[in-house]
Short mmCIF file of N, CA and C in Angstrom, two decimals:
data_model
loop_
_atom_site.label_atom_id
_atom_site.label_comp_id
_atom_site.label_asym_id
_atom_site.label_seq_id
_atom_site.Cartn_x
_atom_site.Cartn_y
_atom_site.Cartn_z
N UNK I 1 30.23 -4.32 5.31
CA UNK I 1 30.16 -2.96 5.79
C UNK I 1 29.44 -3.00 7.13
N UNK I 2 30.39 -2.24 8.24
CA UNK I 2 29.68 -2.29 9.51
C UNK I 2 28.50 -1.57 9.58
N UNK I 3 26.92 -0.70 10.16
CA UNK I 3 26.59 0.28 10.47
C UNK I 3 26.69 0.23 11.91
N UNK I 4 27.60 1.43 12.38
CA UNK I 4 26.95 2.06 13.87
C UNK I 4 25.43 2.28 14.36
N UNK I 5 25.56 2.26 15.31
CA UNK I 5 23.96 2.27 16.16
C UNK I 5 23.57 3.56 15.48
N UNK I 6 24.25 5.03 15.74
CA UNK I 6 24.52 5.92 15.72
C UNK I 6 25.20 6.06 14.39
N UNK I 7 24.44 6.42 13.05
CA UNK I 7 24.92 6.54 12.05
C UNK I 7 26.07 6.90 12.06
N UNK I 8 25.95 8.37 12.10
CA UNK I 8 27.32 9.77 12.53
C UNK I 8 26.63 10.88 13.17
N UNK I 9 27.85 11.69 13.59
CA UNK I 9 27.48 12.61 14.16
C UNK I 9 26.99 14.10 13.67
N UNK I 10 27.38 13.39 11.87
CA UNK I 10 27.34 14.12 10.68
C UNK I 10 25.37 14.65 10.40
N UNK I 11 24.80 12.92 10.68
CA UNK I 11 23.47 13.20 10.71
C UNK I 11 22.84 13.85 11.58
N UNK I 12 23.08 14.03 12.76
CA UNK I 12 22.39 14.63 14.25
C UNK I 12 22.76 15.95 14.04
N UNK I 13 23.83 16.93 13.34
CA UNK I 13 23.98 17.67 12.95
C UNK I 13 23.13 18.58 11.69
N UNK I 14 23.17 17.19 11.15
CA UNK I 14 22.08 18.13 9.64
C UNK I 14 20.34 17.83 10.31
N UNK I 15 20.45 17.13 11.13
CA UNK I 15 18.37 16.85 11.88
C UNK I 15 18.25 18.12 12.41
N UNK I 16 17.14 18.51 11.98
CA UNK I 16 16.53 20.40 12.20
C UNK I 16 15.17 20.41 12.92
N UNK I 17 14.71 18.69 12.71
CA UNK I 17 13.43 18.97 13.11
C UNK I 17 13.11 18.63 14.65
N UNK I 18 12.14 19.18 15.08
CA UNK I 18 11.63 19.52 16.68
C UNK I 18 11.55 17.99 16.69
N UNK I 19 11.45 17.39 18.06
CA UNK I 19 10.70 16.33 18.29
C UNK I 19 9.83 16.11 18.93
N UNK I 20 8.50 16.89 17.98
CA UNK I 20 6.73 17.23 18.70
C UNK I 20 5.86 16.77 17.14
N UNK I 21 5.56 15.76 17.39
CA UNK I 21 4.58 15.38 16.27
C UNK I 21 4.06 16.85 15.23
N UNK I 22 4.23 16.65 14.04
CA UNK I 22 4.49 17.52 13.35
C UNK I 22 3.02 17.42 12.13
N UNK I 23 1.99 17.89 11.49
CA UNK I 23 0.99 17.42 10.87
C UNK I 23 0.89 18.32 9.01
N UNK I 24 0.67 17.31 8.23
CA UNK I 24 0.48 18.00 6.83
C UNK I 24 -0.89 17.75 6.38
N UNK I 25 -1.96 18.38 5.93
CA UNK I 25 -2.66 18.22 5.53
C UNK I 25 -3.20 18.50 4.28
N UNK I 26 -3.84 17.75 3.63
CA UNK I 26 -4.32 18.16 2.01
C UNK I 26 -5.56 18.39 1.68
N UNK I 27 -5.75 18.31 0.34
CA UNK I 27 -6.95 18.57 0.12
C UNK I 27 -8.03 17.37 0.04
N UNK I 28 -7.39 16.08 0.02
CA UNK I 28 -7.76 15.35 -0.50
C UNK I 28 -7.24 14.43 -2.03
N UNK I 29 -6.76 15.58 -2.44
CA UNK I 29 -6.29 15.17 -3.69
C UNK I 29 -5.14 15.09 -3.46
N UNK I 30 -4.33 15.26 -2.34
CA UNK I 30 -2.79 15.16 -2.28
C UNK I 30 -1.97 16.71 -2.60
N UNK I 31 -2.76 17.62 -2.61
CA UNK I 31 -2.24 19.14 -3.06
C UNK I 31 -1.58 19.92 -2.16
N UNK I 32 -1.62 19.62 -0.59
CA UNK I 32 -1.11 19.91 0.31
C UNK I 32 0.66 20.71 -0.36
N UNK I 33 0.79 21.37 0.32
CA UNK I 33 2.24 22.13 -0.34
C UNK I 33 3.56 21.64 0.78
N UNK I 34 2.99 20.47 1.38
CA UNK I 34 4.25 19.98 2.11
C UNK I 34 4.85 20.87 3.30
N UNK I 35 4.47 21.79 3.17
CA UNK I 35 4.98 23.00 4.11
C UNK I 35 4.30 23.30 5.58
N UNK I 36 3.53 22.42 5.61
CA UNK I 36 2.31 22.14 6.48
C UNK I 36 1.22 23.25 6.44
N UNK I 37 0.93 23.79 5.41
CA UNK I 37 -0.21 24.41 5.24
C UNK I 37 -0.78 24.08 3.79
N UNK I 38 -1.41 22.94 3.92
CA UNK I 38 -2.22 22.14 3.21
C UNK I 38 -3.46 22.64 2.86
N UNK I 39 -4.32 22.14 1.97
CA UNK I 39 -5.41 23.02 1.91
C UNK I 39 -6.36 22.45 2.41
N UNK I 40 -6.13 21.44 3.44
CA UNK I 40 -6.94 21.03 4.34
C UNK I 40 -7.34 21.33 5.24
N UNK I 41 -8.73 21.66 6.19
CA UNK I 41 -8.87 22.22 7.35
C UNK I 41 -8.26 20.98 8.81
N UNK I 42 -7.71 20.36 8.45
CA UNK I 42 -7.39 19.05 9.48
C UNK I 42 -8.17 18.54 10.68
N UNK I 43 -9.26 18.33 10.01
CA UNK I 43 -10.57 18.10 11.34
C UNK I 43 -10.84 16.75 10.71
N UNK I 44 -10.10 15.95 10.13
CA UNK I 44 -10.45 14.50 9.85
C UNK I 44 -11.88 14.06 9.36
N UNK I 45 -11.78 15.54 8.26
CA UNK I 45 -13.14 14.86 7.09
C UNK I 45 -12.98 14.17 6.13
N UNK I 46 -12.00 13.70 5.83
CA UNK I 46 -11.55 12.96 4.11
C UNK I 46 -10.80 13.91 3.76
N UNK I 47 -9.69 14.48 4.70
CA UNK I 47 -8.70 15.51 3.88
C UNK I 47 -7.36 14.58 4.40
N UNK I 48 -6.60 14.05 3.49
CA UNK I 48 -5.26 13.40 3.62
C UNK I 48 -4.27 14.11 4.41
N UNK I 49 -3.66 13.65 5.23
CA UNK I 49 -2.47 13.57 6.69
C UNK I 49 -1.54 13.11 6.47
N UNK I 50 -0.30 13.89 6.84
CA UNK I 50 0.28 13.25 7.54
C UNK I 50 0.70 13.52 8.54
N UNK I 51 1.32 12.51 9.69
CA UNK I 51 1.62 12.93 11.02
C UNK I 51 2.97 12.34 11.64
N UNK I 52 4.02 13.46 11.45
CA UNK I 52 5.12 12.56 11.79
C UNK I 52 5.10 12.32 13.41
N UNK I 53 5.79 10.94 13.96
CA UNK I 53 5.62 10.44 15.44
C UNK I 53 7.13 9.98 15.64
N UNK I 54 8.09 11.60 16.20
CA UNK I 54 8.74 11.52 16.51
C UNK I 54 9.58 9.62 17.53
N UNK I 55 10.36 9.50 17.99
CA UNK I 55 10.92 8.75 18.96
C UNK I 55 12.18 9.39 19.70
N UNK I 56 11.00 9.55 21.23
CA UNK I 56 12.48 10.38 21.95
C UNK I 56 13.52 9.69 22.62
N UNK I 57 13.46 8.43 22.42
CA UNK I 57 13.89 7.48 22.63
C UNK I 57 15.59 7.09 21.47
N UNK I 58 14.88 7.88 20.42
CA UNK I 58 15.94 7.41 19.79
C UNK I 58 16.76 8.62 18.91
N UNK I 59 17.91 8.38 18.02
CA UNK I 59 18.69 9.73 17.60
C UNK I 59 17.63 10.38 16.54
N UNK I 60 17.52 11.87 16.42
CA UNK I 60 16.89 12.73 15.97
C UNK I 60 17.33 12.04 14.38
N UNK I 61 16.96 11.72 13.67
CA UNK I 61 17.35 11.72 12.04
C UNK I 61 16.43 12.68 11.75
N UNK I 62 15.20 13.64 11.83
CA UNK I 62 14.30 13.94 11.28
C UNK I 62 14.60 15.05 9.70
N UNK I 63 15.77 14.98 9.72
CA UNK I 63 16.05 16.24 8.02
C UNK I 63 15.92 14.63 7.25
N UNK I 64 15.97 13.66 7.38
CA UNK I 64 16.09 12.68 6.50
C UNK I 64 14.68 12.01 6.10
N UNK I 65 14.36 10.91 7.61
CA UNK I 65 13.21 10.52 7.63
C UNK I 65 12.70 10.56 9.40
N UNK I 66 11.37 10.15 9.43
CA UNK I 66 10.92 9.94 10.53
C UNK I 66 10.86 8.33 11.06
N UNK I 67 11.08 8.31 12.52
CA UNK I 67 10.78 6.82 13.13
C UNK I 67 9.19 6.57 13.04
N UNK I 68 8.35 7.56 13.33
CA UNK I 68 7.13 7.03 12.90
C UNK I 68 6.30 7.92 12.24
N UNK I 69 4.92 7.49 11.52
CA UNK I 69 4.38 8.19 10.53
C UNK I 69 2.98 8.02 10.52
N UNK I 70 2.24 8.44 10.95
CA UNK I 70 0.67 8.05 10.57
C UNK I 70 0.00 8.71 9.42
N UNK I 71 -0.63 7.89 9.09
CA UNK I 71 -1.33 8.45 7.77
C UNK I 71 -3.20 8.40 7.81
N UNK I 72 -3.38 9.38 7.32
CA UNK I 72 -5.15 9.48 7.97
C UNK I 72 -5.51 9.50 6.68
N UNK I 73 -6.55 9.01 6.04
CA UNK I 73 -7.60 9.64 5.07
C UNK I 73 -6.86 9.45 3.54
N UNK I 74 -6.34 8.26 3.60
CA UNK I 74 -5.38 7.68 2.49
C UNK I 74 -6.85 7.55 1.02
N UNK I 75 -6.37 8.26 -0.16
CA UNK I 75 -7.36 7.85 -1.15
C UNK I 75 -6.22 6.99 -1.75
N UNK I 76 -5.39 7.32 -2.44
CA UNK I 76 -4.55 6.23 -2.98
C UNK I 76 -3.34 5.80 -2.07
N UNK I 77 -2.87 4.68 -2.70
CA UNK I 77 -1.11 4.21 -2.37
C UNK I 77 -0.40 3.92 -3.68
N UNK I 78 0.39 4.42 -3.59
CA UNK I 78 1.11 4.05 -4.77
C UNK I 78 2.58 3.73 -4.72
N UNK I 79 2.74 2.30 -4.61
CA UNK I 79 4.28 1.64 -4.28
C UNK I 79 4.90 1.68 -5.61
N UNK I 80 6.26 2.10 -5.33
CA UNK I 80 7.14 2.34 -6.36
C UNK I 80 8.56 1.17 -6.09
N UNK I 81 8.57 0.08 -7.64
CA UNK I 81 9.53 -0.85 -7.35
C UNK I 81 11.12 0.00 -6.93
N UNK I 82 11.68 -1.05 -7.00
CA UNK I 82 13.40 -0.37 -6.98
C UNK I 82 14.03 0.50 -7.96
N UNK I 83 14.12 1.92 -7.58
CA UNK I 83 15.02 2.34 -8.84
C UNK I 83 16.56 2.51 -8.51
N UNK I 84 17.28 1.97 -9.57
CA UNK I 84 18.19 2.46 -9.70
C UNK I 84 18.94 3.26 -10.48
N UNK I 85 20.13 3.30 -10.60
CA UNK I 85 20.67 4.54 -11.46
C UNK I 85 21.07 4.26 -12.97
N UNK I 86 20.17 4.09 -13.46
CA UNK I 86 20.39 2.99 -14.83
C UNK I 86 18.97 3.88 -15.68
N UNK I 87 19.31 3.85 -17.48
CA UNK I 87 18.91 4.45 -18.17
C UNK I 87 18.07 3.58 -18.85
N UNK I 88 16.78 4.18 -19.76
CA UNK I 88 15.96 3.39 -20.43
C UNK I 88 16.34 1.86 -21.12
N UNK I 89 17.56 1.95 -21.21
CA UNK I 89 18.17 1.15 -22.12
C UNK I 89 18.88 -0.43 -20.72
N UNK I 90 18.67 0.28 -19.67
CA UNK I 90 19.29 -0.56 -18.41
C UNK I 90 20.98 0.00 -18.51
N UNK I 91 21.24 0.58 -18.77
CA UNK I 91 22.71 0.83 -18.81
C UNK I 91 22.63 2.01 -17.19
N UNK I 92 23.65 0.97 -16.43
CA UNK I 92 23.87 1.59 -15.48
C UNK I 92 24.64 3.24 -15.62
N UNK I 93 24.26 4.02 -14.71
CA UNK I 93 25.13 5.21 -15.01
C UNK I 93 26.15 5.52 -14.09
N UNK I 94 26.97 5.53 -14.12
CA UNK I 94 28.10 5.83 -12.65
C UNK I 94 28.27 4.70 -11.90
N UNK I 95 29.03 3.89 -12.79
CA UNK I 95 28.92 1.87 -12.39
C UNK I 95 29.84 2.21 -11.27
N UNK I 96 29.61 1.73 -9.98
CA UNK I 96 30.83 1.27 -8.86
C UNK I 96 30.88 2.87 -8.27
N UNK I 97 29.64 3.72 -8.58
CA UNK I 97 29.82 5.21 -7.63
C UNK I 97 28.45 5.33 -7.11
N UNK I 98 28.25 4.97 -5.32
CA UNK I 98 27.14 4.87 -5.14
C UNK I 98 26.72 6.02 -4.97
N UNK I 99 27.27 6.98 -4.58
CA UNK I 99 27.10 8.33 -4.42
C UNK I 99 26.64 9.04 -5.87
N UNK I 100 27.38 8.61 -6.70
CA UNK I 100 26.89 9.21 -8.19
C UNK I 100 25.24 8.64 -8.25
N UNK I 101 25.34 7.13 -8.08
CA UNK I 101 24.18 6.93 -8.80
C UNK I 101 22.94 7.15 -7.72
N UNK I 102 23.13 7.53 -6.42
CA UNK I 102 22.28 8.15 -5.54
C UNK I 102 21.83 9.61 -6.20
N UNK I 103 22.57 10.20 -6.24
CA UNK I 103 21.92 11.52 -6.98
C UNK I 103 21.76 11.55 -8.44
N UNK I 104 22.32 10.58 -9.42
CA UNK I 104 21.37 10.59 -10.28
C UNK I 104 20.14 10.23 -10.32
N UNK I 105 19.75 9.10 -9.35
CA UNK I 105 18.18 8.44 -9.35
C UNK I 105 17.35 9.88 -8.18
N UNK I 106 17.74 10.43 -7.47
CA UNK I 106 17.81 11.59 -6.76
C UNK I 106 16.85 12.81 -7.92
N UNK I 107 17.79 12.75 -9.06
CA UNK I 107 17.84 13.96 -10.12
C UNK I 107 16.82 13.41 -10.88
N UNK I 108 16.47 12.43 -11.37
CA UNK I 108 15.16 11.93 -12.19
C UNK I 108 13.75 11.69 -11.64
N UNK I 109 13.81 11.55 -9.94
CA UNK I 109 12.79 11.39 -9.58
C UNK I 109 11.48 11.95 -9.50
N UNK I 110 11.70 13.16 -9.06
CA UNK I 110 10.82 14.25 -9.27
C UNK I 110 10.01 14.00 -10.66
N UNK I 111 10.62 13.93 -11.55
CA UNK I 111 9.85 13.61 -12.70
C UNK I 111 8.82 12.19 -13.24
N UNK I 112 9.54 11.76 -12.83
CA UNK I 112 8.74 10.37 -12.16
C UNK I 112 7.26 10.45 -11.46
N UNK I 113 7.81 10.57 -10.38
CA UNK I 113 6.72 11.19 -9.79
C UNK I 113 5.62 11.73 -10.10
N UNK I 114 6.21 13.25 -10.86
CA UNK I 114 5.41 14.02 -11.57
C UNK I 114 4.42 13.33 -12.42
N UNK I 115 4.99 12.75 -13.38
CA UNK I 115 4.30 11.76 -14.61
C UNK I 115 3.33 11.01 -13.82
N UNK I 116 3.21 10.73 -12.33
CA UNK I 116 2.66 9.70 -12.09
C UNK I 116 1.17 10.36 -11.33
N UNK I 117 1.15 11.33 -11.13
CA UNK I 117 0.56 12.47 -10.46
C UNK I 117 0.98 12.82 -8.89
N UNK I 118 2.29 12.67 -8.27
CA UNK I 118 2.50 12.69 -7.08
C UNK I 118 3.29 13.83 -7.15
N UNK I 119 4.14 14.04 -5.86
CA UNK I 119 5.26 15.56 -5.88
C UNK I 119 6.03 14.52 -4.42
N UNK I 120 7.67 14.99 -4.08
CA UNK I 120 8.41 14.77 -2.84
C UNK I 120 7.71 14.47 -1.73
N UNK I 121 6.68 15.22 -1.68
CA UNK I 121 5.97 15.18 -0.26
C UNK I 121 5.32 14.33 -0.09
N UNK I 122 4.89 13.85 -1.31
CA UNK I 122 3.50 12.19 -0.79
C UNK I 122 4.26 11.21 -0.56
N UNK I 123 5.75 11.11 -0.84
CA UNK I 123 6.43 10.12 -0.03
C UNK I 123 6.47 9.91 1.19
N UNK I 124 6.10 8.74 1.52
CA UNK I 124 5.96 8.11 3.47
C UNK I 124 6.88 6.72 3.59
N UNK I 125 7.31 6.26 2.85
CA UNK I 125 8.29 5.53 3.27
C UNK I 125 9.02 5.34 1.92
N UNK I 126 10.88 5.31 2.35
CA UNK I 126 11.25 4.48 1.49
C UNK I 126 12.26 3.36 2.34
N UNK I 127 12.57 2.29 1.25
CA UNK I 127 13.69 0.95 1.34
C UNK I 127 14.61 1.73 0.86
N UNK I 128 15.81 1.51 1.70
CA UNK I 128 17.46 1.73 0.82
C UNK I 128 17.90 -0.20 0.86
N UNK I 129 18.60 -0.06 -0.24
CA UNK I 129 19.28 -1.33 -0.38
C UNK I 129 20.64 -0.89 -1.21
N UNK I 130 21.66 -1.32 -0.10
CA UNK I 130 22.96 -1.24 -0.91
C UNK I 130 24.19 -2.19 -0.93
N UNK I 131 25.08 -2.45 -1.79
CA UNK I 131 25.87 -3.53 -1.92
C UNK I 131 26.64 -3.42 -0.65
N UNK I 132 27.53 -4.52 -0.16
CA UNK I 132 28.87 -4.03 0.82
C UNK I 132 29.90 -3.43 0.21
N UNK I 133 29.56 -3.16 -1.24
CA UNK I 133 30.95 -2.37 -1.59
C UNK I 133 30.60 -0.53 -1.06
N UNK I 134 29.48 -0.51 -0.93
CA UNK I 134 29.36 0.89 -0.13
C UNK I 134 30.30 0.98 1.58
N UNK I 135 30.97 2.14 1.48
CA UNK I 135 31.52 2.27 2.80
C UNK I 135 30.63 3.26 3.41
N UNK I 136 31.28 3.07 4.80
CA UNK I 136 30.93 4.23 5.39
C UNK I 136 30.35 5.42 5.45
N UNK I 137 31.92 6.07 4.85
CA UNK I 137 31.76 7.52 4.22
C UNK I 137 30.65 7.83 2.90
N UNK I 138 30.26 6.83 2.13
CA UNK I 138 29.91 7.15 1.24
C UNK I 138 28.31 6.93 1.73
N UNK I 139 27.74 5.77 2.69
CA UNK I 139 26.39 5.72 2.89
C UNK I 139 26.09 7.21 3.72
N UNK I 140 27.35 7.60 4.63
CA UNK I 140 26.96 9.09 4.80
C UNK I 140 26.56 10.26 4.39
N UNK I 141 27.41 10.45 3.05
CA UNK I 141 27.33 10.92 2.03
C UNK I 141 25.96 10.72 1.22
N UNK I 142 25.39 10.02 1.08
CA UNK I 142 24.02 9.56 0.77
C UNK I 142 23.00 9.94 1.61
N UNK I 143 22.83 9.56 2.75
CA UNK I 143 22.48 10.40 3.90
C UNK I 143 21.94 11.63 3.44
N UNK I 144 23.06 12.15 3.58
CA UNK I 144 23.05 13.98 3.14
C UNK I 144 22.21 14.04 2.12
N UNK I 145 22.82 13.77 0.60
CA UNK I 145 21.90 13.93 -0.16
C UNK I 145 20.34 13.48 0.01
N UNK I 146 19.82 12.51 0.68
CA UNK I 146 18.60 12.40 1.21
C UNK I 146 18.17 13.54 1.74
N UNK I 147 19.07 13.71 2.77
CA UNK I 147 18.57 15.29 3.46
C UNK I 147 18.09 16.03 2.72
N UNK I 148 19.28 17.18 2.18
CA UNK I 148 19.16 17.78 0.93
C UNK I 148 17.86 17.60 -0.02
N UNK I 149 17.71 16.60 -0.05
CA UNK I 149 16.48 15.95 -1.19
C UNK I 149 15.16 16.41 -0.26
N UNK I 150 15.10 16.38 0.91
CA UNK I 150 13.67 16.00 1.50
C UNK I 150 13.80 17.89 2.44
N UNK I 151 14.69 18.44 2.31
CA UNK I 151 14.69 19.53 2.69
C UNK I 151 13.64 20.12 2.70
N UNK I 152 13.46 20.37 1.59
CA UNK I 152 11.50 21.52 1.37
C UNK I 152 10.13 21.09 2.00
N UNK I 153 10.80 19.33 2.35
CA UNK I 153 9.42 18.94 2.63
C UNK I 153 9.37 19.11 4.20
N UNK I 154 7.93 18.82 4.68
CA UNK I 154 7.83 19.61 6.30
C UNK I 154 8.05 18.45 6.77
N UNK I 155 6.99 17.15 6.57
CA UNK I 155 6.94 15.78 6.90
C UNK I 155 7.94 14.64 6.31
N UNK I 156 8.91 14.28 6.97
CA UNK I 156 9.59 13.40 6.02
C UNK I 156 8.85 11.87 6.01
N UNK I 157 9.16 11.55 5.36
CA UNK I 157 8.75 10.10 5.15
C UNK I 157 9.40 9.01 6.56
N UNK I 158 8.94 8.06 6.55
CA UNK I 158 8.96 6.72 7.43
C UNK I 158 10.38 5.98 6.65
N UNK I 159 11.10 5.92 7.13
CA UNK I 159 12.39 4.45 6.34
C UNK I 159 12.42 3.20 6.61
N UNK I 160 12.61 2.58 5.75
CA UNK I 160 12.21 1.01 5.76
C UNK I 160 13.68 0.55 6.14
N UNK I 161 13.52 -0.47 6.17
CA UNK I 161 15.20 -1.24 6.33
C UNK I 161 16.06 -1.07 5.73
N UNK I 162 17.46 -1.13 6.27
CA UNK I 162 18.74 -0.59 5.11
C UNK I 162 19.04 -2.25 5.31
N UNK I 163 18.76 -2.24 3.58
CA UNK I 163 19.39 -3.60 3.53
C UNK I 163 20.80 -3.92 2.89
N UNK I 164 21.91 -4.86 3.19
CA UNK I 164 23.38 -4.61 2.53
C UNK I 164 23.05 -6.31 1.63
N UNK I 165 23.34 -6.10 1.03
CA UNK I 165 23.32 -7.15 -0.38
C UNK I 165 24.44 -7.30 -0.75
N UNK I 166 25.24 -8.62 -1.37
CA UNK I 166 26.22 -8.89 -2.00
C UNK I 166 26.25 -7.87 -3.59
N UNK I 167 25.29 -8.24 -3.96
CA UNK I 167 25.07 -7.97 -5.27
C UNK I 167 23.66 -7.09 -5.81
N UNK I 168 23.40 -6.46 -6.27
CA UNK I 168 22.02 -5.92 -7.22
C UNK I 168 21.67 -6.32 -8.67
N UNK I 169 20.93 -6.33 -9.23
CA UNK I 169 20.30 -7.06 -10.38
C UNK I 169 21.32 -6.30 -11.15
N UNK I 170 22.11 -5.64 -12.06
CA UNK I 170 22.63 -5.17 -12.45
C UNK I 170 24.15 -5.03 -12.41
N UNK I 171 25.07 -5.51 -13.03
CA UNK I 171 26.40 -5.63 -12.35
C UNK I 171 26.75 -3.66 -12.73
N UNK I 172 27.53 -3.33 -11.51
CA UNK I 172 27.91 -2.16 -11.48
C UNK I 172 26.86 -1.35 -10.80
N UNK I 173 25.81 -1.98 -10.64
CA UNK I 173 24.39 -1.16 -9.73
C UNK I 173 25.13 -1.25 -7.98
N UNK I 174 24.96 -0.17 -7.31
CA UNK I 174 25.52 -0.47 -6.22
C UNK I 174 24.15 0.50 -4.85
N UNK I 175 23.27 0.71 -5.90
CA UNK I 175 22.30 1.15 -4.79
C UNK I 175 20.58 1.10 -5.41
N UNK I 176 19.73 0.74 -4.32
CA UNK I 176 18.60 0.91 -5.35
C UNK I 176 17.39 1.25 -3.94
N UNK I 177 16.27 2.27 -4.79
CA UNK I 177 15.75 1.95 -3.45
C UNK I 177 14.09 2.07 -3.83
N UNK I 178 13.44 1.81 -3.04
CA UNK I 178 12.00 1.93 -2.96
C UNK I 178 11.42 2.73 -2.65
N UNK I 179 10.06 3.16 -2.78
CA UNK I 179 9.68 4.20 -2.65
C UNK I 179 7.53 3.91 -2.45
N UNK I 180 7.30 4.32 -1.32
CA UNK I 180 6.05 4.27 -1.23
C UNK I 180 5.62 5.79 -1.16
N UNK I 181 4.43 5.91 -2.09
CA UNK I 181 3.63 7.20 -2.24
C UNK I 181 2.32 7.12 -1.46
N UNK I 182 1.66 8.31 -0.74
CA UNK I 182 0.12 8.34 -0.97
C UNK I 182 -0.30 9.70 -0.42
N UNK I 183 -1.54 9.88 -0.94
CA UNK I 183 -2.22 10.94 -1.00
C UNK I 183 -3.73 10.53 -0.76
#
């Protein structure tokens, strides 16, 4: 699977956000409402940040993720391995539909999360990793749903490398991705 420099023109279309460093702040505890009115006074006492750092240099993705990200006043990190779209049991769900199993792992996360004490917004970076049987249209399609997914939040997260793999631990797994938290 090729990628263009220039994803699509699909993404520069759905990017909403300004490109002027953008700031979230919390309480400390990570309670911030993502909306950038955190319950932090943002005077860099031990109240958790974030700070997205646009690149004007490069294409706007910002409804998705940001090119850069600073983080101030970190109490935890919490790295999250690969999920993919596969059930307690490992049984993949929507074998050979990366798009399916993007929004199913999409649709469980939140809860995840939740259980773990985090919410959408303490995400600052994730890894995508997907087979070459993903095309085009469909990593676009993924895209979107990222969008979509990170919509509510003010600060998007940092993206790690899109990596293309022959294969994933799972036959019929065709996407999996990572996920770093902190607050």
């Amino acid at each position: 699977m090729q990628r263009p420099v220039f994803i699509s023109t699909i993404l520069l279309a759905l990017s909403m956000s300004i490109a002027v460093p953008q700031v979230v702040s919390g309480n400390g505890n990570g309670k911030g409402n993502g909306n950038g009115n955190g319950n932090g006074n943002g005077n860099g006492n031990g109240h958790f940040k974030k700070i997205a750092v646009p690149n004007p240099e490069a294409p706007d993705f910002g409804a998705i993720f940001n090119w850069g990200l600073k983080l101030r006043n970190i109490d935890e990190l919490f790295l999250i391995a690969g999920h993919g779209a596969h059930d307690s049991t490992g049984q993949i769900q929507f074998p050979g539909d990366a798009i399916g199993q993007t929004q199913y792992i999409l649709d469980h996360f939140d809860e995840y999360l939740d259980d773990a004490g985090y919410d959408r917004k303490d995400i600052v970076r994730i890894e995508f990793t997907m087979t070459t049987d993903v095309t085009d249209g469909e990593f676009n399609a993924i895209l979107g749903l990222f969008a979509d997914y990170f919509a509510p939040v003010n600060i998007k997260p940092a993206a790690g490398t899109l990596r293309i793999v022959d294969a994933l631990a799972i036959p019929g797994m065709m996407v999996e991705y990572e996920i770093w938290c902190a607050k």
